[in-house]
Amino acid sequence: MLSIIPLDIQHPPSTMATCSLVLLLRPFLHPPLQHSSTFSLHPIQSNHHNHNLKLNPFLSFTTKALTESSSDAPKSLDPPDPLFLLQQLADSFNLPSDYFSQLPRDLRLDLNDAAFDLSNGPVMEQCGQELGMTLLNISRAWESADTLTSTALVNNLPSLFNSLTSNNKSALGKRLTAAGRRFQSMGQYGQGELQRISKAMISTGKLLSSTPVTEESNEESKGETRMFKFGELQVELTREKAYIGAAIGFVYGIISWELSQGIQNIPEGTFQYANENAALIAQSLRGTLLVLFYGSTVLSAFATIGLVLLSRELKSGKK
């Protein structure tokens, strides 16, 4: 029952009476929380309740997402197997025997560029003897449009992988990536064989090029000798060979100098000629021999000096 206290309007109640009235009406204005069947009118209680309603679904969703991502993380972080990618690369080169020879002229030029990117520079130093020779033979097969030889050599790459150092793998990856981009620039041709090759080469190349190079491999690469390449001729440059070449050039220069001096010291009146034409021919021949031997002397001197400087450079390890 609600008790009503009569108030005199003309005489306002005192402060104490007002407080008593508020205390009497408080249970009806703010009922206890346990008697509220729907919601509470208390502002702090209501905000806290609404916040929980909004936050709990987000927390459950976040927890579920983190649990799923943590369970899937080991699978996504596992790198692909390089041998598997190399085998895919080998399978992409299983082409008809006349595939490269049937390419248009512009695609043949791109194929030659891919061959250059695969084997240019010190390929033997960076990739090792066996892999370097394989890459050189693959590039020659591409240049001659020999599909069968190319397929056989590329199929041999997976068997060479285990014998490669980290430096060899990184160098192979960079060369495969560069050559794969050449195949990618060829566009669509036939049944998309070129694009399948480019995709396999680029994916394999990127994986292998990310192989960390150790300090030991860097020191070994500094100690490796230079290669002189002229066409198909390759000569390994070492200090011993430079000194031997300098000695040969010095001896050849001395011989050329002695021959030129001997020809020049022959008096013109020593020989008798049948007619003036024979005399003119002899003088012309004498002048030609003098120019030839003097020129050989000068070239031998330059070659000797150059080889001596090269041997010192190889000794100091400069590049």
mmCIF file of C-alpha atoms in Angstrom:
data_model
loop_
_atom_site.group_PDB
_atom_site.id
_atom_site.type_symbol
_atom_site.label_atom_id
_atom_site.label_comp_id
_atom_site.label_asym_id
_atom_site.label_seq_id
_atom_site.Cartn_x
_atom_site.Cartn_y
_atom_site.Cartn_z
ATOM 1 C CA MET A 1 0.000 0.000 0.000
ATOM 2 C CA LEU A 2 1.219 3.456 -0.875
ATOM 3 C CA SER A 3 0.875 5.861 2.007
ATOM 4 C CA ILE A 4 0.036 9.389 0.961
ATOM 5 C CA ILE A 5 1.080 12.168 3.230
ATOM 6 C CA PRO A 6 -1.039 15.252 2.858
ATOM 7 C CA LEU A 7 0.921 18.376 2.087
ATOM 8 C CA ASP A 8 -0.008 21.904 2.560
ATOM 9 C CA ILE A 9 0.437 23.690 -0.763
ATOM 10 C CA GLN A 10 0.476 27.079 0.817
ATOM 11 C CA HIS A 11 3.131 25.975 3.251
ATOM 12 C CA PRO A 12 5.871 23.997 1.400
ATOM 13 C CA PRO A 13 7.231 21.041 3.231
ATOM 14 C CA SER A 14 10.502 21.232 4.916
ATOM 15 C CA THR A 15 13.634 19.587 3.656
ATOM 16 C CA MET A 16 13.357 16.729 6.108
ATOM 17 C CA ALA A 17 9.820 15.987 4.980
ATOM 18 C CA THR A 18 10.831 15.959 1.352
ATOM 19 C CA CYS A 19 13.618 13.442 2.045
ATOM 20 C CA SER A 20 11.181 11.223 3.923
ATOM 21 C CA LEU A 21 8.802 11.242 0.991
ATOM 22 C CA VAL A 22 11.603 10.253 -1.431
ATOM 23 C CA LEU A 23 12.682 7.398 0.785
ATOM 24 C CA LEU A 24 9.132 6.106 0.957
ATOM 25 C CA LEU A 25 8.678 6.200 -2.812
ATOM 26 C CA ARG A 26 12.183 4.760 -3.692
ATOM 27 C CA PRO A 27 11.152 1.066 -3.695
ATOM 28 C CA PHE A 28 8.458 1.845 -6.230
ATOM 29 C CA LEU A 29 10.647 4.032 -8.414
ATOM 30 C CA HIS A 30 13.615 1.593 -8.417
ATOM 31 C CA PRO A 31 12.405 -1.965 -7.848
ATOM 32 C CA PRO A 32 14.955 -4.585 -6.884
ATOM 33 C CA LEU A 33 16.906 -6.206 -9.708
ATOM 34 C CA GLN A 34 15.675 -9.697 -8.963
ATOM 35 C CA HIS A 35 12.046 -8.629 -9.447
ATOM 36 C CA SER A 36 12.744 -7.180 -12.929
ATOM 37 C CA SER A 37 11.784 -9.659 -15.568
ATOM 38 C CA THR A 38 13.062 -7.754 -18.601
ATOM 39 C CA PHE A 39 15.600 -5.063 -17.926
ATOM 40 C CA SER A 40 16.784 -2.660 -15.242
ATOM 41 C CA LEU A 41 16.247 1.064 -15.227
ATOM 42 C CA HIS A 42 19.529 1.715 -13.461
ATOM 43 C CA PRO A 43 21.754 3.480 -16.001
ATOM 44 C CA ILE A 44 25.021 1.823 -15.041
ATOM 45 C CA GLN A 45 23.458 -1.622 -14.934
ATOM 46 C CA SER A 46 21.849 -1.098 -18.356
ATOM 47 C CA ASN A 47 25.048 0.129 -20.064
ATOM 48 C CA HIS A 48 27.029 -2.728 -18.644
ATOM 49 C CA HIS A 49 24.431 -5.214 -19.796
ATOM 50 C CA ASN A 50 24.303 -3.809 -23.344
ATOM 51 C CA HIS A 51 28.092 -3.747 -23.541
ATOM 52 C CA ASN A 52 28.220 -7.420 -22.668
ATOM 53 C CA LEU A 53 25.638 -8.181 -25.329
ATOM 54 C CA LYS A 54 27.748 -6.472 -27.959
ATOM 55 C CA LEU A 55 31.158 -7.680 -26.773
ATOM 56 C CA ASN A 56 30.509 -11.354 -26.165
ATOM 57 C CA PRO A 57 29.757 -12.293 -29.811
ATOM 58 C CA PHE A 58 32.891 -10.446 -30.935
ATOM 59 C CA LEU A 59 35.032 -12.205 -28.347
ATOM 60 C CA SER A 60 33.669 -15.592 -29.321
ATOM 61 C CA PHE A 61 34.241 -14.874 -33.023
ATOM 62 C CA THR A 62 37.798 -13.617 -32.404
ATOM 63 C CA THR A 63 38.651 -16.619 -30.245
ATOM 64 C CA LYS A 64 37.310 -18.981 -32.876
ATOM 65 C CA ALA A 65 39.245 -17.216 -35.654
ATOM 66 C CA LEU A 66 42.493 -17.286 -33.662
ATOM 67 C CA THR A 67 42.006 -20.966 -32.899
ATOM 68 C CA GLU A 68 41.418 -21.798 -36.561
ATOM 69 C CA SER A 69 44.341 -19.673 -37.743
ATOM 70 C CA SER A 70 46.677 -21.210 -35.164
ATOM 71 C CA SER A 71 45.669 -24.676 -36.270
ATOM 72 C CA ASP A 72 46.206 -23.799 -39.932
ATOM 73 C CA ALA A 73 49.454 -21.855 -39.400
ATOM 74 C CA PRO A 74 51.901 -24.797 -39.669
ATOM 75 C CA LYS A 75 50.346 -25.822 -42.969
ATOM 76 C CA SER A 76 50.666 -22.355 -44.545
ATOM 77 C CA LEU A 77 54.224 -21.792 -43.283
ATOM 78 C CA ASP A 78 55.596 -25.003 -44.773
ATOM 79 C CA PRO A 79 57.672 -24.065 -47.885
ATOM 80 C CA PRO A 80 57.204 -26.144 -51.040
ATOM 81 C CA ASP A 81 59.662 -28.904 -51.777
ATOM 82 C CA PRO A 82 62.343 -27.738 -54.276
ATOM 83 C CA LEU A 83 62.600 -31.234 -55.746
ATOM 84 C CA PHE A 84 58.865 -31.253 -56.381
ATOM 85 C CA LEU A 85 59.075 -27.898 -58.175
ATOM 86 C CA LEU A 86 62.056 -29.073 -60.230
ATOM 87 C CA GLN A 87 60.102 -32.153 -61.230
ATOM 88 C CA GLN A 88 57.186 -29.944 -62.257
ATOM 89 C CA LEU A 89 59.615 -27.894 -64.324
ATOM 90 C CA ALA A 90 60.903 -31.039 -65.997
ATOM 91 C CA ASP A 91 57.345 -32.183 -66.727
ATOM 92 C CA SER A 92 56.509 -28.830 -68.335
ATOM 93 C CA PHE A 93 59.231 -29.450 -70.943
ATOM 94 C CA ASN A 94 57.660 -32.698 -72.159
ATOM 95 C CA LEU A 95 56.819 -31.197 -75.552
ATOM 96 C CA PRO A 96 56.469 -32.555 -79.084
ATOM 97 C CA SER A 97 59.799 -33.235 -80.737
ATOM 98 C CA ASP A 98 59.435 -30.357 -83.215
ATOM 99 C CA TYR A 99 57.862 -27.820 -80.849
ATOM 100 C CA PHE A 100 60.742 -25.315 -80.685
ATOM 101 C CA SER A 101 61.508 -25.598 -84.391
ATOM 102 C CA GLN A 102 57.884 -24.735 -85.224
ATOM 103 C CA LEU A 103 57.882 -21.515 -83.233
ATOM 104 C CA PRO A 104 57.495 -18.235 -85.165
ATOM 105 C CA ARG A 105 60.523 -16.082 -85.784
ATOM 106 C CA ASP A 106 59.833 -13.587 -82.987
ATOM 107 C CA LEU A 107 59.334 -16.382 -80.447
ATOM 108 C CA ARG A 108 62.563 -18.013 -81.593
ATOM 109 C CA LEU A 109 64.344 -14.751 -80.810
ATOM 110 C CA ASP A 110 62.789 -14.744 -77.332
ATOM 111 C CA LEU A 111 63.918 -18.346 -76.899
ATOM 112 C CA ASN A 112 67.491 -17.292 -77.748
ATOM 113 C CA ASP A 113 67.239 -14.526 -75.155
ATOM 114 C CA ALA A 114 66.086 -17.080 -72.587
ATOM 115 C CA ALA A 115 69.089 -19.240 -73.471
ATOM 116 C CA PHE A 116 71.381 -16.258 -72.911
ATOM 117 C CA ASP A 117 69.838 -15.467 -69.519
ATOM 118 C CA LEU A 118 70.192 -19.088 -68.457
ATOM 119 C CA SER A 119 73.934 -19.444 -69.131
ATOM 120 C CA ASN A 120 75.486 -15.990 -69.406
ATOM 121 C CA GLY A 121 78.419 -14.880 -67.287
ATOM 122 C CA PRO A 122 80.487 -17.144 -65.016
ATOM 123 C CA VAL A 123 78.026 -20.004 -65.020
ATOM 124 C CA MET A 124 80.675 -22.598 -64.147
ATOM 125 C CA GLU A 125 81.847 -20.632 -61.126
ATOM 126 C CA GLN A 126 78.392 -19.892 -59.742
ATOM 127 C CA CYS A 127 76.628 -23.205 -60.435
ATOM 128 C CA GLY A 128 79.462 -25.727 -60.307
ATOM 129 C CA GLN A 129 81.017 -27.847 -63.014
ATOM 130 C CA GLU A 130 78.237 -30.382 -63.640
ATOM 131 C CA LEU A 131 75.270 -28.024 -63.323
ATOM 132 C CA GLY A 132 77.077 -25.324 -65.278
ATOM 133 C CA MET A 133 77.700 -27.673 -68.198
ATOM 134 C CA THR A 134 74.051 -28.782 -68.067
ATOM 135 C CA LEU A 135 72.839 -25.188 -68.271
ATOM 136 C CA LEU A 136 75.215 -24.459 -71.139
ATOM 137 C CA ASN A 137 73.954 -27.490 -73.054
ATOM 138 C CA ILE A 138 70.318 -26.509 -72.383
ATOM 139 C CA SER A 139 70.958 -23.027 -73.750
ATOM 140 C CA ARG A 140 72.612 -24.465 -76.854
ATOM 141 C CA ALA A 141 69.627 -26.767 -77.368
ATOM 142 C CA TRP A 142 67.291 -23.773 -77.164
ATOM 143 C CA GLU A 143 69.396 -21.800 -79.614
ATOM 144 C CA SER A 144 69.326 -24.691 -82.093
ATOM 145 C CA ALA A 145 65.606 -25.380 -81.403
ATOM 146 C CA ASP A 146 66.392 -28.959 -80.332
ATOM 147 C CA THR A 147 63.366 -29.912 -78.242
ATOM 148 C CA LEU A 148 64.385 -33.502 -77.501
ATOM 149 C CA THR A 149 67.816 -32.553 -76.160
ATOM 150 C CA SER A 150 66.296 -29.762 -74.109
ATOM 151 C CA THR A 151 63.759 -32.126 -72.556
ATOM 152 C CA ALA A 152 66.415 -34.718 -71.675
ATOM 153 C CA LEU A 153 68.695 -32.124 -70.061
ATOM 154 C CA VAL A 154 65.930 -30.438 -68.053
ATOM 155 C CA ASN A 155 64.795 -33.862 -66.778
ATOM 156 C CA ASN A 156 68.315 -34.267 -65.379
ATOM 157 C CA LEU A 157 68.038 -31.197 -63.104
ATOM 158 C CA PRO A 158 66.237 -32.926 -60.180
ATOM 159 C CA SER A 159 69.003 -35.531 -59.930
ATOM 160 C CA LEU A 160 71.640 -32.781 -59.609
ATOM 161 C CA PHE A 161 69.862 -30.908 -56.820
ATOM 162 C CA ASN A 162 71.251 -32.852 -53.850
ATOM 163 C CA SER A 163 74.850 -32.232 -54.923
ATOM 164 C CA LEU A 164 74.444 -28.447 -55.046
ATOM 165 C CA THR A 165 75.671 -26.030 -52.422
ATOM 166 C CA SER A 166 73.575 -23.134 -51.145
ATOM 167 C CA ASN A 167 75.500 -20.794 -53.440
ATOM 168 C CA ASN A 168 74.783 -23.033 -56.445
ATOM 169 C CA LYS A 169 71.072 -23.189 -55.613
ATOM 170 C CA SER A 170 70.802 -19.422 -55.292
ATOM 171 C CA ALA A 171 72.589 -18.866 -58.618
ATOM 172 C CA LEU A 172 70.394 -21.481 -60.328
ATOM 173 C CA GLY A 173 67.267 -19.808 -58.966
ATOM 174 C CA LYS A 174 68.248 -16.395 -60.333
ATOM 175 C CA ARG A 175 68.982 -17.852 -63.777
ATOM 176 C CA LEU A 176 65.708 -19.795 -63.861
ATOM 177 C CA THR A 177 63.764 -16.674 -62.883
ATOM 178 C CA ALA A 178 65.395 -14.571 -65.604
ATOM 179 C CA ALA A 179 64.847 -17.229 -68.275
ATOM 180 C CA GLY A 180 61.268 -17.824 -67.089
ATOM 181 C CA ARG A 181 60.410 -14.175 -67.613
ATOM 182 C CA ARG A 182 61.567 -14.521 -71.214
ATOM 183 C CA PHE A 183 59.136 -17.400 -71.672
ATOM 184 C CA GLN A 184 56.442 -15.326 -69.982
ATOM 185 C CA SER A 185 56.944 -12.516 -72.502
ATOM 186 C CA MET A 186 56.218 -14.925 -75.377
ATOM 187 C CA GLY A 187 52.513 -14.807 -74.555
ATOM 188 C CA GLN A 188 49.966 -17.448 -75.424
ATOM 189 C CA TYR A 189 50.976 -19.934 -78.100
ATOM 190 C CA GLY A 190 49.539 -23.328 -78.936
ATOM 191 C CA GLN A 191 47.941 -24.902 -75.872
ATOM 192 C CA GLY A 192 49.671 -22.576 -73.394
ATOM 193 C CA GLU A 193 52.856 -24.644 -73.134
ATOM 194 C CA LEU A 194 55.112 -21.580 -72.963
ATOM 195 C CA GLN A 195 53.149 -20.019 -70.124
ATOM 196 C CA ARG A 196 53.200 -23.318 -68.235
ATOM 197 C CA ILE A 197 56.990 -23.414 -68.640
ATOM 198 C CA SER A 198 57.344 -19.812 -67.489
ATOM 199 C CA LYS A 199 55.198 -20.402 -64.414
ATOM 200 C CA ALA A 200 57.219 -23.464 -63.409
ATOM 201 C CA MET A 201 60.555 -21.721 -63.995
ATOM 202 C CA ILE A 202 59.634 -18.554 -62.096
ATOM 203 C CA SER A 203 58.151 -20.375 -59.090
ATOM 204 C CA THR A 204 61.164 -22.702 -58.884
ATOM 205 C CA GLY A 205 63.597 -19.847 -59.428
ATOM 206 C CA LYS A 206 62.102 -17.658 -56.711
ATOM 207 C CA LEU A 207 62.250 -20.486 -54.200
ATOM 208 C CA LEU A 208 65.859 -21.393 -54.994
ATOM 209 C CA SER A 209 67.074 -17.793 -55.181
ATOM 210 C CA SER A 210 65.843 -17.255 -51.606
ATOM 211 C CA THR A 211 68.327 -19.870 -50.378
ATOM 212 C CA PRO A 212 70.645 -18.182 -47.854
ATOM 213 C CA VAL A 213 74.265 -17.994 -48.976
ATOM 214 C CA THR A 214 76.747 -18.832 -46.241
ATOM 215 C CA GLU A 215 79.977 -16.974 -45.614
ATOM 216 C CA GLU A 216 81.970 -20.038 -46.617
ATOM 217 C CA SER A 217 80.398 -20.045 -50.060
ATOM 218 C CA ASN A 218 81.226 -16.335 -50.396
ATOM 219 C CA GLU A 219 84.842 -17.013 -49.558
ATOM 220 C CA GLU A 220 84.922 -19.896 -52.003
ATOM 221 C CA SER A 221 83.477 -17.720 -54.762
ATOM 222 C CA LYS A 222 86.190 -15.120 -54.120
ATOM 223 C CA GLY A 223 88.849 -17.782 -54.464
ATOM 224 C CA GLU A 224 87.451 -19.129 -57.725
ATOM 225 C CA THR A 225 89.303 -18.431 -60.928
ATOM 226 C CA ARG A 226 88.079 -16.453 -63.880
ATOM 227 C CA MET A 227 86.767 -17.912 -67.098
ATOM 228 C CA PHE A 228 87.532 -16.480 -70.514
ATOM 229 C CA LYS A 229 84.716 -17.295 -72.929
ATOM 230 C CA PHE A 230 84.954 -16.742 -76.661
ATOM 231 C CA GLY A 231 82.090 -18.447 -78.464
ATOM 232 C CA GLU A 232 82.177 -22.088 -77.439
ATOM 233 C CA LEU A 233 85.790 -21.819 -76.267
ATOM 234 C CA GLN A 234 86.219 -21.511 -72.502
ATOM 235 C CA VAL A 235 89.603 -21.092 -70.838
ATOM 236 C CA GLU A 236 90.162 -21.009 -67.119
ATOM 237 C CA LEU A 237 92.382 -18.106 -66.101
ATOM 238 C CA THR A 238 94.924 -18.855 -63.370
ATOM 239 C CA ARG A 239 98.190 -17.275 -62.264
ATOM 240 C CA GLU A 240 100.228 -20.148 -63.662
ATOM 241 C CA LYS A 241 98.611 -19.892 -67.078
ATOM 242 C CA ALA A 242 99.105 -16.128 -67.084
ATOM 243 C CA TYR A 243 102.814 -16.501 -66.314
ATOM 244 C CA ILE A 244 103.194 -19.194 -68.969
ATOM 245 C CA GLY A 245 101.465 -16.972 -71.538
ATOM 246 C CA ALA A 246 103.692 -14.039 -70.570
ATOM 247 C CA ALA A 247 106.800 -16.192 -71.037
ATOM 248 C CA ILE A 248 105.603 -17.427 -74.433
ATOM 249 C CA GLY A 249 104.844 -13.863 -75.511
ATOM 250 C CA PHE A 250 108.287 -12.691 -74.386
ATOM 251 C CA VAL A 251 110.069 -15.451 -76.309
ATOM 252 C CA TYR A 252 107.943 -14.830 -79.403
ATOM 253 C CA GLY A 253 108.734 -11.111 -79.203
ATOM 254 C CA ILE A 254 112.458 -11.785 -79.096
ATOM 255 C CA ILE A 255 112.233 -14.105 -82.097
ATOM 256 C CA SER A 256 110.219 -11.543 -84.060
ATOM 257 C CA TRP A 257 112.700 -8.819 -83.188
ATOM 258 C CA GLU A 258 115.683 -10.930 -84.288
ATOM 259 C CA LEU A 259 114.015 -11.842 -87.571
ATOM 260 C CA SER A 260 113.165 -8.229 -88.328
ATOM 261 C CA GLN A 261 116.738 -7.169 -87.566
ATOM 262 C CA GLY A 262 118.138 -9.930 -89.771
ATOM 263 C CA ILE A 263 115.954 -8.940 -92.719
ATOM 264 C CA GLN A 264 116.795 -5.274 -92.292
ATOM 265 C CA ASN A 265 120.557 -5.932 -92.187
ATOM 266 C CA ILE A 266 120.601 -7.742 -95.529
ATOM 267 C CA PRO A 267 122.209 -5.404 -98.117
ATOM 268 C CA GLU A 268 120.088 -4.609 -101.115
ATOM 269 C CA GLY A 269 122.850 -5.411 -103.588
ATOM 270 C CA THR A 270 123.474 -8.914 -102.301
ATOM 271 C CA PHE A 271 120.983 -10.553 -104.651
ATOM 272 C CA GLN A 272 120.814 -10.187 -108.398
ATOM 273 C CA TYR A 273 117.449 -10.055 -110.068
ATOM 274 C CA ALA A 274 116.574 -11.047 -113.596
ATOM 275 C CA ASN A 275 114.683 -7.825 -114.292
ATOM 276 C CA GLU A 276 113.231 -4.781 -112.610
ATOM 277 C CA ASN A 277 109.911 -6.450 -111.892
ATOM 278 C CA ALA A 278 111.640 -9.132 -109.799
ATOM 279 C CA ALA A 279 113.550 -6.433 -107.938
ATOM 280 C CA LEU A 280 110.347 -4.552 -107.182
ATOM 281 C CA ILE A 281 108.674 -7.734 -105.925
ATOM 282 C CA ALA A 282 111.649 -8.512 -103.675
ATOM 283 C CA GLN A 283 111.642 -5.009 -102.204
ATOM 284 C CA SER A 284 107.915 -5.183 -101.590
ATOM 285 C CA LEU A 285 108.261 -8.563 -99.897
ATOM 286 C CA ARG A 286 111.128 -7.282 -97.761
ATOM 287 C CA GLY A 287 109.030 -4.325 -96.577
ATOM 288 C CA THR A 288 106.059 -6.542 -95.821
ATOM 289 C CA LEU A 289 108.169 -8.916 -93.714
ATOM 290 C CA LEU A 290 109.688 -6.027 -91.794
ATOM 291 C CA VAL A 291 106.250 -4.603 -90.974
ATOM 292 C CA LEU A 292 104.992 -8.059 -89.980
ATOM 293 C CA PHE A 293 107.848 -8.917 -87.639
ATOM 294 C CA TYR A 294 108.089 -5.477 -86.082
ATOM 295 C CA GLY A 295 104.336 -5.529 -85.465
ATOM 296 C CA SER A 296 104.599 -8.990 -83.926
ATOM 297 C CA THR A 297 107.332 -7.701 -81.628
ATOM 298 C CA VAL A 298 105.172 -4.828 -80.423
ATOM 299 C CA LEU A 299 102.091 -7.039 -79.903
ATOM 300 C CA SER A 300 104.167 -9.601 -78.015
ATOM 301 C CA ALA A 301 105.459 -6.887 -75.707
ATOM 302 C CA PHE A 302 101.934 -5.662 -74.934
ATOM 303 C CA ALA A 303 100.677 -9.222 -74.402
ATOM 304 C CA THR A 304 103.559 -9.997 -72.048
ATOM 305 C CA ILE A 305 102.964 -6.891 -69.951
ATOM 306 C CA GLY A 306 99.205 -7.525 -69.856
ATOM 307 C CA LEU A 307 99.574 -11.143 -68.748
ATOM 308 C CA VAL A 308 102.017 -10.184 -65.996
ATOM 309 C CA LEU A 309 99.563 -7.591 -64.676
ATOM 310 C CA LEU A 310 96.733 -10.120 -64.901
ATOM 311 C CA SER A 311 98.711 -12.659 -62.886
ATOM 312 C CA ARG A 312 99.290 -10.063 -60.157
ATOM 313 C CA GLU A 313 95.596 -9.191 -60.161
ATOM 314 C CA LEU A 314 94.640 -12.846 -59.801
ATOM 315 C CA LYS A 315 97.117 -13.162 -56.963
ATOM 316 C CA SER A 316 95.655 -10.214 -55.053
ATOM 317 C CA GLY A 317 92.085 -11.442 -55.651
ATOM 318 C CA LYS A 318 90.840 -8.196 -57.256
ATOM 319 C CA LYS A 319 87.831 -8.209 -59.571
#
